[in-house]
């Protein structure tokens, strides 16, 4: 059997004379043929051992157990050292499974062979190290199975080549087992290893050669399929560029995050007017807009809610949108895109892209829809969200009478109730007898007939021992009445002196401490849609006994119920959301002491910091974006309160919250918001937590934002601070130290200091390998960044191998982060392009584009980068029309992102060149002009005669994005 190691086995040289006639038909399948050949190498006793390990998971578990059993230092990190080989073999086994239809014996010969080989050579640490090194050296030579099997499953030549590689791998493992069993004398290691290398060197060489054959067969198959795949790509883009009703679109679709008003009364004439006005849209091609305006607390929102619930049968699509800020408008439109199921990736899209997707649906749909914009503050903020079509119904609530979208908009002033109706309503809501009508009229008049004030007064009377007359006496005993003005004092129509303050003071005095604490905490959050889950997390705050009641569900429900019964808050039980009126929110702090204000700010900071998903070391948080998006308005409200209240001091949880929110907004490409959050955190840390790991986290966020904005000198400066702080506070072998080297390496690469950057990435990899438990995705990250540097240094083969190592780590992760796979495909494509392999590069970039569209959505920044790259390469191939369409798509994506003007300019000049190539010179000129203007704006330099110089525009975008 020892002679097997030096024999030249292949599928073509298999001796058919050794096979019985009845088995020859079965062996026509190349995998059965390879299996038979492999089993012929293995003796019966070893065959039993090999077949005990049938999967990659079996092998990993066996090696983990074996590593724990061995105390020798030579076995430390055994599994980590084998990871590159195992991950590459995992993709190999997955590829085999595509062709063999899950025959377990074929895969077992690979996994079991590795397990038995490690056991056999483990008697010598030096020998074990040499075998592991050999496996590690072989790993990069294996083909890119994870790519090929998806593309070329139908190619018989490709399948035969892959089966030959399988035979090479199995021969190496099983032949090595036999060799070392026959050479048990390990004290002459040098002679044994020399003999092993001489016998198995040809096997390793043949494996590399056969792997190259797989590459060649794959690209031959790609040449046949290429045009078909590109037609598929363009068909997909065409189909997805105009969203319309499909089988997956959810209709009817009603998104109203508020419960129906339970005690609504009056406003019949307004409701009737709205029904009559909108009823006329069925027979006319005209969009209609109805505006409810009036002073705060008069009942505009409740009237709009009543109309919405009454109209759900009329409108198959009905959407409620909180419209006081752009952030909330964007989030609400993203919720609509998800609810309508307009795109599988709607939740992961940039908010502006989700908005445009919904607006496009409004434009193309035949479904009757109503969209309610609640609490509109100004038209410029609202206008980008108004459907641009001649159909549909819009309802607006606002304090301002001038909030007309068009001349045809219908305006209706919502006025306070008259004294008689207000008195009757107060008696009804407070469950008082009719003989108290005169007292009710007096109280209602004091409350100015405001629906909000009447509801609060009735709630106090219902929930306390107070009678209506006692409430009236207590009300009059307050020291004066406080004027309540609208936020915009210039709108005199809304200035009014009312005693809502007094009514609320009466209500607050009779609240329990627990209910009042809940209400006070809500001051620091956005008043619309506060998730109840944020309060449930207070069990993690033993330092604040004032909120210990939140750990008891009974006490929490009791506190919430008191507030709800008094109409101080609205509780949406199905959605687990709380809301309160803005006027009430502003009123809360009037009676606060400085200490009370600080305490509530500290608790609110800690609660939101607990609730907001953390950003693990170097890992993406895209799987938690939905949760982050729900909490974002409340985190921003807390920041706004901190900025406006100069007396507040920040506890550590506040800047920690800012780093989490900053990273989320960075990942969503909202760089301006992200930087502003990190700058607040930086100022706090420098003042209160200097030279801390928290400050290093803040600098990490600022560094990453600067890189994406192509502000590379600033990025390097922040990266140097990260390295200094973490190097000072942490041991040398620590994941955060490795990540700091990664950050400075990326920043230096962007700045053009490539060799220095590559050195830092190698240091990062070395630390992560020493750790032994580093997340595979972080290994992927380091190899990916090293590949970028090597590509720029012209070390193209090393770059390709490094990128492929990164790809294997990404795919071997138990929960693979697929966007990193897309990045790896992008980098591998660039490495192949630098080697002159245009067809191969296009193959990988097309896959990266399709994966990014699937995961991130059509409007994501990185989708735009892939569109740009594929357009550029297809133009080089001569497919100009396709290239123009792709470049237009890339440009439309970049135009929606204010921070990437350099990418807009680069796309404009390339699009102009493409249009000139097809003779459209007049169409090309505006693109050249626009690119030139942006270039001058960014650089301050005139391009002159080189206005079409593409290289001049490439420098406007971050190097990693080229």
Coordinates of N, CA, C and O in Angstrom, one line a residue, residues 88-231:
X88 N -11.9 26.1 3.7 CA -11.8 25.9 2.3 C -12.4 24.5 2.0 O -13.1 24.3 1.0
X89 N -12.1 23.5 2.8 CA -12.6 22.2 2.6 C -14.1 22.2 2.8 O -14.8 21.4 2.2
X90 N -14.6 23.1 3.7 CA -16.1 23.1 3.8 C -16.8 23.5 2.6 O -17.8 23.0 2.2
X91 N -16.2 24.5 1.9 CA -16.8 24.9 0.6 C -16.6 23.8 -0.4 O -17.5 23.6 -1.3
X92 N -15.5 23.1 -0.3 CA -15.3 21.9 -1.2 C -16.4 20.9 -1.0 O -17.0 20.4 -1.9
X93 N -16.7 20.5 0.3 CA -17.7 19.5 0.6 C -19.1 20.0 0.2 O -19.9 19.2 -0.3
X94 N -19.3 21.3 0.4 CA -20.6 21.9 -0.1 C -20.7 21.7 -1.6 O -21.8 21.5 -2.1
X95 N -19.6 21.9 -2.3 CA -19.6 21.8 -3.8 C -19.9 20.4 -4.2 O -20.7 20.1 -5.1
X96 N -19.2 19.4 -3.5 CA -19.4 18.0 -3.8 C -20.9 17.6 -3.6 O -21.5 16.9 -4.4
X97 N -21.5 18.2 -2.5 CA -22.9 17.8 -2.2 C -23.8 18.2 -3.3 O -24.9 17.6 -3.5
X98 N -23.5 19.3 -4.0 CA -24.4 19.7 -5.1 C -24.4 18.6 -6.2 O -25.5 18.4 -6.8
X99 N -23.3 17.9 -6.4 CA -23.3 17.0 -7.5 C -23.6 15.5 -7.1 O -24.1 14.7 -7.9
X100 N -23.3 15.2 -5.8 CA -23.5 13.8 -5.4 C -24.8 13.5 -4.8 O -25.1 12.3 -4.5
X101 N -25.7 14.5 -4.6 CA -27.0 14.3 -4.1 C -26.9 13.6 -2.7 O -27.6 12.6 -2.4
X102 N -26.0 14.2 -1.9 CA -25.9 13.9 -0.4 C -25.6 12.4 -0.2 O -26.1 11.8 0.7
X103 N -24.6 11.8 -0.9 CA -24.1 10.5 -0.6 C -23.1 10.7 0.6 O -22.0 11.3 0.4
X104 N -23.4 10.3 1.8 CA -22.6 10.7 3.0 C -21.2 10.1 3.0 O -20.3 10.6 3.5
X105 N -21.0 8.9 2.3 CA -19.7 8.3 2.3 C -18.6 9.1 1.6 O -17.5 9.1 1.9
X106 N -19.1 9.8 0.5 CA -18.1 10.6 -0.3 C -17.6 11.7 0.6 O -16.3 11.9 0.6
X107 N -18.4 12.5 1.3 CA -17.9 13.6 2.1 C -17.2 13.1 3.3 O -16.2 13.7 3.7
X108 N -17.6 11.9 3.8 CA -16.9 11.3 5.0 C -15.5 11.0 4.8 O -14.6 11.1 5.7
X109 N -15.1 10.6 3.5 CA -13.7 10.3 3.2 C -12.8 11.5 3.4 O -11.6 11.4 3.7
X110 N -13.4 12.7 3.2 CA -12.6 13.9 3.4 C -12.5 14.2 4.9 O -11.4 14.4 5.4
X111 N -13.6 14.4 5.6 CA -13.6 14.8 7.0 C -13.0 13.7 7.9 O -12.2 14.0 8.7
X112 N -13.4 12.5 7.7 CA -12.8 11.4 8.5 C -11.3 11.2 8.2 O -10.5 10.9 9.1
X113 N -10.9 11.4 6.9 CA -9.5 11.3 6.6 C -8.6 12.3 7.3 O -7.5 12.0 7.8
X114 N -9.1 13.6 7.4 CA -8.4 14.6 8.1 C -8.3 14.3 9.6 O -7.2 14.4 10.2
X115 N -9.4 13.8 10.2 CA -9.4 13.5 11.6 C -8.4 12.4 11.9 O -7.6 12.5 12.9
X116 N -8.4 11.3 11.2 CA -7.5 10.2 11.4 C -6.1 10.6 11.2 O -5.2 10.2 12.0
X117 N -5.8 11.4 10.2 CA -4.4 11.8 9.9 C -3.9 12.6 11.1 O -2.8 12.5 11.5
X118 N -4.7 13.6 11.6 CA -4.2 14.4 12.7 C -3.9 13.5 13.9 O -2.9 13.7 14.6
X119 N -4.8 12.5 14.2 CA -4.5 11.6 15.3 C -3.2 10.8 15.1 O -2.4 10.6 16.0
X120 N -3.0 10.3 13.9 CA -1.8 9.5 13.6 C -0.5 10.3 13.8 O 0.4 9.7 14.4
X121 N -0.5 11.5 13.4 CA 0.8 12.3 13.5 C 0.9 13.0 14.8 O 2.0 13.6 15.0
X122 N -0.1 13.0 15.7 CA 0.0 13.8 16.9 C 1.0 13.2 17.9 O 1.2 13.9 18.9
X123 N 1.6 12.1 17.6 CA 2.6 11.6 18.6 C 3.8 12.5 18.6 O 4.6 12.5 19.5
X124 N 4.0 13.3 17.5 CA 5.1 14.2 17.5 C 4.6 15.6 17.2 O 3.9 15.8 16.2
X125 N 4.9 16.5 18.1 CA 4.4 17.9 17.9 C 5.0 18.5 16.7 O 4.3 19.2 15.9
X126 N 6.3 18.3 16.4 CA 7.0 18.8 15.2 C 6.3 18.3 14.0 O 6.1 19.0 13.0
X127 N 6.1 17.0 14.0 CA 5.5 16.4 12.8 C 4.0 16.9 12.6 O 3.6 17.2 11.5
X128 N 3.3 17.1 13.7 CA 2.0 17.6 13.6 C 2.0 19.0 13.0 O 1.2 19.3 12.1
X129 N 2.9 19.8 13.4 CA 3.1 21.2 12.9 C 3.4 21.2 11.4 O 2.8 22.0 10.7
X130 N 4.2 20.3 11.0 CA 4.6 20.2 9.6 C 3.4 19.8 8.7 O 3.1 20.3 7.6
X131 N 2.6 18.8 9.2 CA 1.4 18.4 8.5 C 0.4 19.5 8.4 O -0.2 19.8 7.3
X132 N 0.2 20.2 9.5 CA -0.8 21.4 9.5 C -0.3 22.5 8.5 O -1.1 23.0 7.8
X133 N 1.0 22.7 8.5 CA 1.6 23.7 7.6 C 1.3 23.3 6.2 O 1.0 24.2 5.3
X134 N 1.5 22.0 5.9 CA 1.2 21.5 4.5 C -0.2 21.7 4.1 O -0.5 22.2 3.0
X135 N -1.1 21.4 5.0 CA -2.6 21.6 4.8 C -2.9 23.1 4.5 O -3.6 23.5 3.6
X136 N -2.3 24.0 5.4 CA -2.5 25.4 5.2 C -2.0 25.9 3.9 O -2.6 26.8 3.2
X137 N -0.8 25.4 3.4 CA -0.3 25.8 2.2 C -1.2 25.3 1.0 O -1.2 26.0 0.0
X138 N -1.8 24.2 1.2 CA -2.7 23.7 0.1 C -4.0 24.4 0.0 O -4.6 24.5 -1.1
X139 N -4.5 25.0 1.1 CA -5.8 25.6 1.1 C -6.0 26.7 0.0 O -7.0 26.6 -0.7
X140 N -5.1 27.6 -0.2 CA -5.3 28.6 -1.2 C -5.3 28.1 -2.6 O -5.8 28.8 -3.5
X141 N -4.8 26.9 -2.8 CA -4.7 26.3 -4.1 C -6.0 25.7 -4.6 O -6.2 25.5 -5.8
X142 N -6.9 25.4 -3.6 CA -8.2 24.8 -4.0 C -9.1 25.8 -4.8 O -9.0 27.0 -4.5
X143 N -9.9 25.4 -5.7 CA -10.7 26.3 -6.5 C -11.7 27.1 -5.7 O -12.0 26.7 -4.5
X144 N -12.3 28.1 -6.3 CA -13.4 28.9 -5.6 C -14.7 28.1 -5.8 O -15.6 28.6 -6.5
X145 N -14.9 27.0 -5.1 CA -16.0 26.2 -5.2 C -17.3 26.9 -4.9 O -18.3 26.7 -5.6
X146 N -17.3 27.8 -3.9 CA -18.5 28.4 -3.5 C -19.1 29.3 -4.6 O -20.2 29.6 -4.7
X147 N -18.2 29.7 -5.5 CA -18.7 30.5 -6.7 C -19.1 29.6 -7.8 O -20.2 29.7 -8.4
X148 N -18.2 28.6 -8.1 CA -18.4 27.8 -9.3 C -19.7 26.9 -9.3 O -20.4 26.8 -10.2
X149 N -19.9 26.3 -8.1 CA -21.0 25.4 -8.1 C -22.4 26.0 -8.3 O -23.3 25.4 -8.7
X150 N -22.5 27.3 -8.0 CA -23.7 28.1 -8.2 C -23.9 28.4 -9.7 O -25.0 28.5 -10.2
X151 N -22.8 28.5 -10.4 CA -22.9 28.9 -11.8 C -22.9 27.8 -12.8 O -23.5 27.8 -13.8
X152 N -22.1 26.7 -12.5 CA -21.8 25.7 -13.6 C -22.2 24.3 -13.2 O -21.5 23.3 -13.5
X153 N -23.3 24.1 -12.5 CA -23.7 22.8 -12.1 C -24.0 21.9 -13.3 O -23.8 20.7 -13.2
X154 N -24.4 22.4 -14.4 CA -24.8 21.6 -15.5 C -23.6 21.2 -16.4 O -23.8 20.6 -17.4
X155 N -22.4 21.6 -16.1 CA -21.2 21.3 -17.0 C -20.6 20.0 -16.6 O -20.0 19.9 -15.5
X156 N -20.6 19.0 -17.5 CA -20.0 17.7 -17.2 C -18.5 17.8 -17.1 O -17.9 17.2 -16.3
X157 N -17.9 18.7 -18.0 CA -16.4 18.8 -17.9 C -16.0 19.4 -16.6 O -15.0 19.0 -16.0
X158 N -16.8 20.4 -16.1 CA -16.5 21.0 -14.8 C -16.6 19.9 -13.7 O -15.8 19.8 -12.8
X159 N -17.7 19.1 -13.8 CA -17.9 18.1 -12.7 C -16.8 17.1 -12.7 O -16.3 16.7 -11.6
X160 N -16.3 16.7 -13.9 CA -15.2 15.7 -13.9 C -14.0 16.3 -13.3 O -13.2 15.6 -12.6
X161 N -13.7 17.6 -13.6 CA -12.5 18.2 -13.0 C -12.6 18.3 -11.5 O -11.6 18.1 -10.8
X162 N -13.8 18.6 -11.0 CA -14.0 18.7 -9.6 C -13.8 17.4 -8.9 O -13.2 17.2 -7.8
X163 N -14.3 16.3 -9.5 CA -14.2 15.0 -9.0 C -12.7 14.6 -8.9 O -12.3 13.9 -8.0
X164 N -11.9 15.0 -9.9 CA -10.5 14.7 -9.8 C -9.8 15.4 -8.7 O -8.9 14.8 -8.0
X165 N -10.2 16.6 -8.4 CA -9.6 17.3 -7.2 C -10.0 16.6 -5.9 O -9.2 16.4 -5.0
X166 N -11.3 16.1 -5.9 CA -11.7 15.3 -4.7 C -10.8 14.1 -4.5 O -10.3 13.8 -3.4
X167 N -10.5 13.4 -5.6 CA -9.6 12.2 -5.5 C -8.2 12.6 -5.1 O -7.6 11.9 -4.2
X168 N -7.7 13.8 -5.5 CA -6.4 14.3 -5.0 C -6.4 14.5 -3.5 O -5.4 14.2 -2.8
X169 N -7.4 15.2 -3.0 CA -7.5 15.5 -1.6 C -7.6 14.2 -0.8 O -6.9 14.1 0.2
X170 N -8.4 13.3 -1.2 CA -8.6 12.0 -0.4 C -7.3 11.2 -0.5 O -6.9 10.6 0.5
X171 N -6.6 11.2 -1.6 CA -5.4 10.5 -1.7 C -4.3 11.1 -0.8 O -3.5 10.3 -0.2
X172 N -4.3 12.4 -0.7 CA -3.3 13.0 0.2 C -3.6 12.6 1.7 O -2.7 12.2 2.4
X173 N -4.9 12.7 2.1 CA -5.2 12.3 3.5 C -5.0 10.8 3.8 O -4.3 10.5 4.7
X174 N -5.6 10.0 2.9 CA -5.6 8.6 3.2 C -4.2 8.0 2.9 O -3.7 7.1 3.7
X175 N -3.6 8.4 1.9 CA -2.2 8.0 1.6 C -1.2 8.4 2.7 O -0.3 7.6 3.1
X176 N -1.4 9.6 3.3 CA -0.6 10.0 4.4 C -0.8 9.2 5.6 O 0.1 8.8 6.4
X177 N -2.1 8.8 5.9 CA -2.4 7.9 7.0 C -1.6 6.6 6.9 O -0.9 6.1 7.8
X178 N -1.7 6.0 5.7 CA -1.0 4.7 5.5 C 0.5 4.9 5.6 O 1.2 4.1 6.2
X179 N 1.1 6.0 5.1 CA 2.5 6.3 5.2 C 3.0 6.3 6.6 O 4.0 5.7 7.0
X180 N 2.3 7.1 7.4 CA 2.8 7.3 8.8 C 2.5 6.1 9.7 O 3.3 5.9 10.6
X181 N 1.5 5.3 9.3 CA 1.4 4.1 10.1 C 2.5 3.1 9.8 O 2.9 2.3 10.7
X182 N 3.1 3.2 8.6 CA 4.2 2.3 8.3 C 5.5 2.9 8.7 O 6.6 2.3 8.5
X183 N 5.5 4.1 9.2 CA 6.8 4.8 9.7 C 6.6 5.2 11.1 O 6.6 6.4 11.4
X184 N 6.5 4.3 12.1 CA 6.1 4.7 13.5 C 7.3 5.2 14.2 O 7.2 5.8 15.3
X185 N 8.5 5.1 13.7 CA 9.7 5.5 14.5 C 9.9 7.0 14.3 O 10.5 7.5 13.3
X186 N 9.4 7.8 15.2 CA 9.4 9.3 15.1 C 10.7 9.9 15.5 O 10.9 11.1 15.4
X187 N 11.6 9.1 16.1 CA 12.9 9.8 16.6 C 13.8 10.1 15.5 O 14.8 10.7 15.6
X188 N 13.5 9.6 14.3 CA 14.3 10.0 13.1 C 13.4 10.9 12.2 O 13.2 10.6 11.0
X189 N 12.9 11.9 12.8 CA 11.9 12.8 12.2 C 12.4 13.3 10.8 O 11.6 13.3 9.9
X190 N 13.6 13.8 10.8 CA 14.1 14.4 9.6 C 14.0 13.5 8.4 O 13.5 13.8 7.3
X191 N 14.4 12.2 8.6 CA 14.4 11.3 7.5 C 12.9 10.9 7.1 O 12.6 10.8 5.9
X192 N 12.1 10.8 8.1 CA 10.7 10.5 7.8 C 10.0 11.6 7.0 O 9.4 11.4 6.0
X193 N 10.3 12.9 7.5 CA 9.6 14.0 6.8 C 10.2 14.1 5.3 O 9.5 14.4 4.4
X194 N 11.5 13.9 5.2 CA 12.1 14.0 3.8 C 11.4 13.0 2.9 O 11.1 13.2 1.8
X195 N 11.3 11.8 3.5 CA 10.6 10.7 2.7 C 9.2 11.1 2.3 O 8.7 10.8 1.2
X196 N 8.5 11.6 3.3 CA 7.1 12.0 3.1 C 7.0 13.1 2.0 O 6.2 13.0 1.1
X197 N 7.9 14.1 2.0 CA 7.8 15.2 1.0 C 8.1 14.6 -0.4 O 7.5 15.0 -1.3
X198 N 9.1 13.7 -0.4 CA 9.4 13.2 -1.8 C 8.3 12.4 -2.3 O 8.1 12.3 -3.6
X199 N 7.5 11.7 -1.5 CA 6.4 10.8 -2.0 C 5.2 11.6 -2.3 O 4.4 11.4 -3.2
X200 N 4.9 12.6 -1.4 CA 3.6 13.3 -1.5 C 3.7 14.7 -2.1 O 2.7 15.4 -2.4
X201 N 5.0 15.1 -2.4 CA 5.1 16.4 -3.2 C 4.4 16.3 -4.5 O 3.7 17.3 -4.9
X202 N 4.5 15.2 -5.3 CA 3.8 15.1 -6.6 C 2.3 15.2 -6.4 O 1.6 15.7 -7.2
X203 N 1.8 14.6 -5.3 CA 0.4 14.6 -5.0 C -0.1 16.0 -4.8 O -1.1 16.5 -5.4
X204 N 0.6 16.8 -4.0 CA 0.3 18.2 -3.8 C 0.3 19.0 -5.1 O -0.5 19.9 -5.4
X205 N 1.4 18.7 -5.9 CA 1.5 19.5 -7.1 C 0.4 19.1 -8.1 O -0.2 20.0 -8.8
X206 N 0.0 17.8 -8.1 CA -1.1 17.4 -8.9 C -2.5 18.1 -8.5 O -3.3 18.5 -9.3
X207 N -2.6 18.2 -7.1 CA -3.8 18.8 -6.6 C -3.9 20.3 -7.1 O -4.9 20.8 -7.5
X208 N -2.8 21.0 -7.1 CA -2.8 22.4 -7.6 C -3.1 22.4 -9.1 O -3.8 23.3 -9.5
X209 N -2.5 21.5 -9.8 CA -2.7 21.5 -11.2 C -4.2 21.2 -11.5 O -4.8 21.8 -12.4
X210 N -4.8 20.2 -10.8 CA -6.2 19.9 -11.1 C -7.1 21.0 -10.6 O -8.1 21.2 -11.2
X211 N -6.7 21.7 -9.6 CA -7.5 22.9 -9.2 C -7.5 24.0 -10.3 O -8.5 24.6 -10.6
X212 N -6.3 24.2 -10.9 CA -6.3 25.1 -12.0 C -7.2 24.6 -13.2 O -7.8 25.4 -13.9
X213 N -7.3 23.3 -13.4 CA -8.1 22.7 -14.4 C -9.6 23.1 -14.1 O -10.4 23.4 -15.0
X214 N -10.0 23.0 -12.8 CA -11.3 23.4 -12.4 C -11.6 24.9 -12.8 O -12.6 25.2 -13.3
X215 N -10.6 25.7 -12.5 CA -10.7 27.1 -12.9 C -11.0 27.3 -14.4 O -11.9 28.0 -14.8
X216 N -10.2 26.6 -15.1 CA -10.3 26.7 -16.6 C -11.6 26.2 -17.1 O -12.3 26.8 -17.9
X217 N -12.1 25.1 -16.5 CA -13.4 24.5 -17.0 C -14.5 25.5 -16.5 O -15.5 25.6 -17.3
X218 N -14.4 26.1 -15.4 CA -15.4 27.0 -14.9 C -15.5 28.2 -15.8 O -16.6 28.6 -16.2
X219 N -14.4 28.7 -16.2 CA -14.4 29.9 -17.0 C -14.8 29.6 -18.4 O -15.4 30.4 -19.1
X220 N -14.5 28.4 -18.8 CA -15.0 27.9 -20.2 C -16.6 27.9 -20.1 O -17.2 28.3 -21.1
X221 N -17.1 27.3 -19.0 CA -18.6 27.3 -18.9 C -19.1 28.7 -18.8 O -20.2 29.0 -19.3
X222 N -18.4 29.6 -18.1 CA -18.9 31.0 -18.0 C -18.9 31.7 -19.3 O -19.9 32.5 -19.6
X223 N -18.0 31.4 -20.2 CA -18.0 32.0 -21.5 C -19.2 31.7 -22.2 O -19.8 32.5 -23.0
X224 N -19.7 30.4 -22.0 CA -21.0 30.0 -22.7 C -22.2 30.7 -22.1 O -23.1 31.1 -22.8
X225 N -22.1 30.8 -20.8 CA -23.3 31.3 -20.0 C -23.3 32.8 -19.9 O -24.3 33.4 -19.5
X226 N -22.2 33.5 -20.2 CA -22.0 34.9 -19.8 C -23.1 35.8 -20.3 O -23.7 36.5 -19.6
X227 N -23.4 35.7 -21.6 CA -24.4 36.7 -22.2 C -25.7 36.4 -21.6 O -26.5 37.4 -21.3
X228 N -26.1 35.1 -21.4 CA -27.4 34.8 -20.8 C -27.5 35.4 -19.4 O -28.5 36.0 -19.0
X229 N -26.4 35.3 -18.6 CA -26.4 35.9 -17.2 C -26.6 37.4 -17.3 O -27.3 38.0 -16.4
X230 N -25.9 38.1 -18.2 CA -26.0 39.5 -18.2 C -27.4 40.0 -18.7 O -27.9 41.0 -18.2
X231 N -28.0 39.2 -19.6 CA -29.4 39.5 -20.0 C -30.3 39.3 -18.8 O -31.2 40.1 -18.5

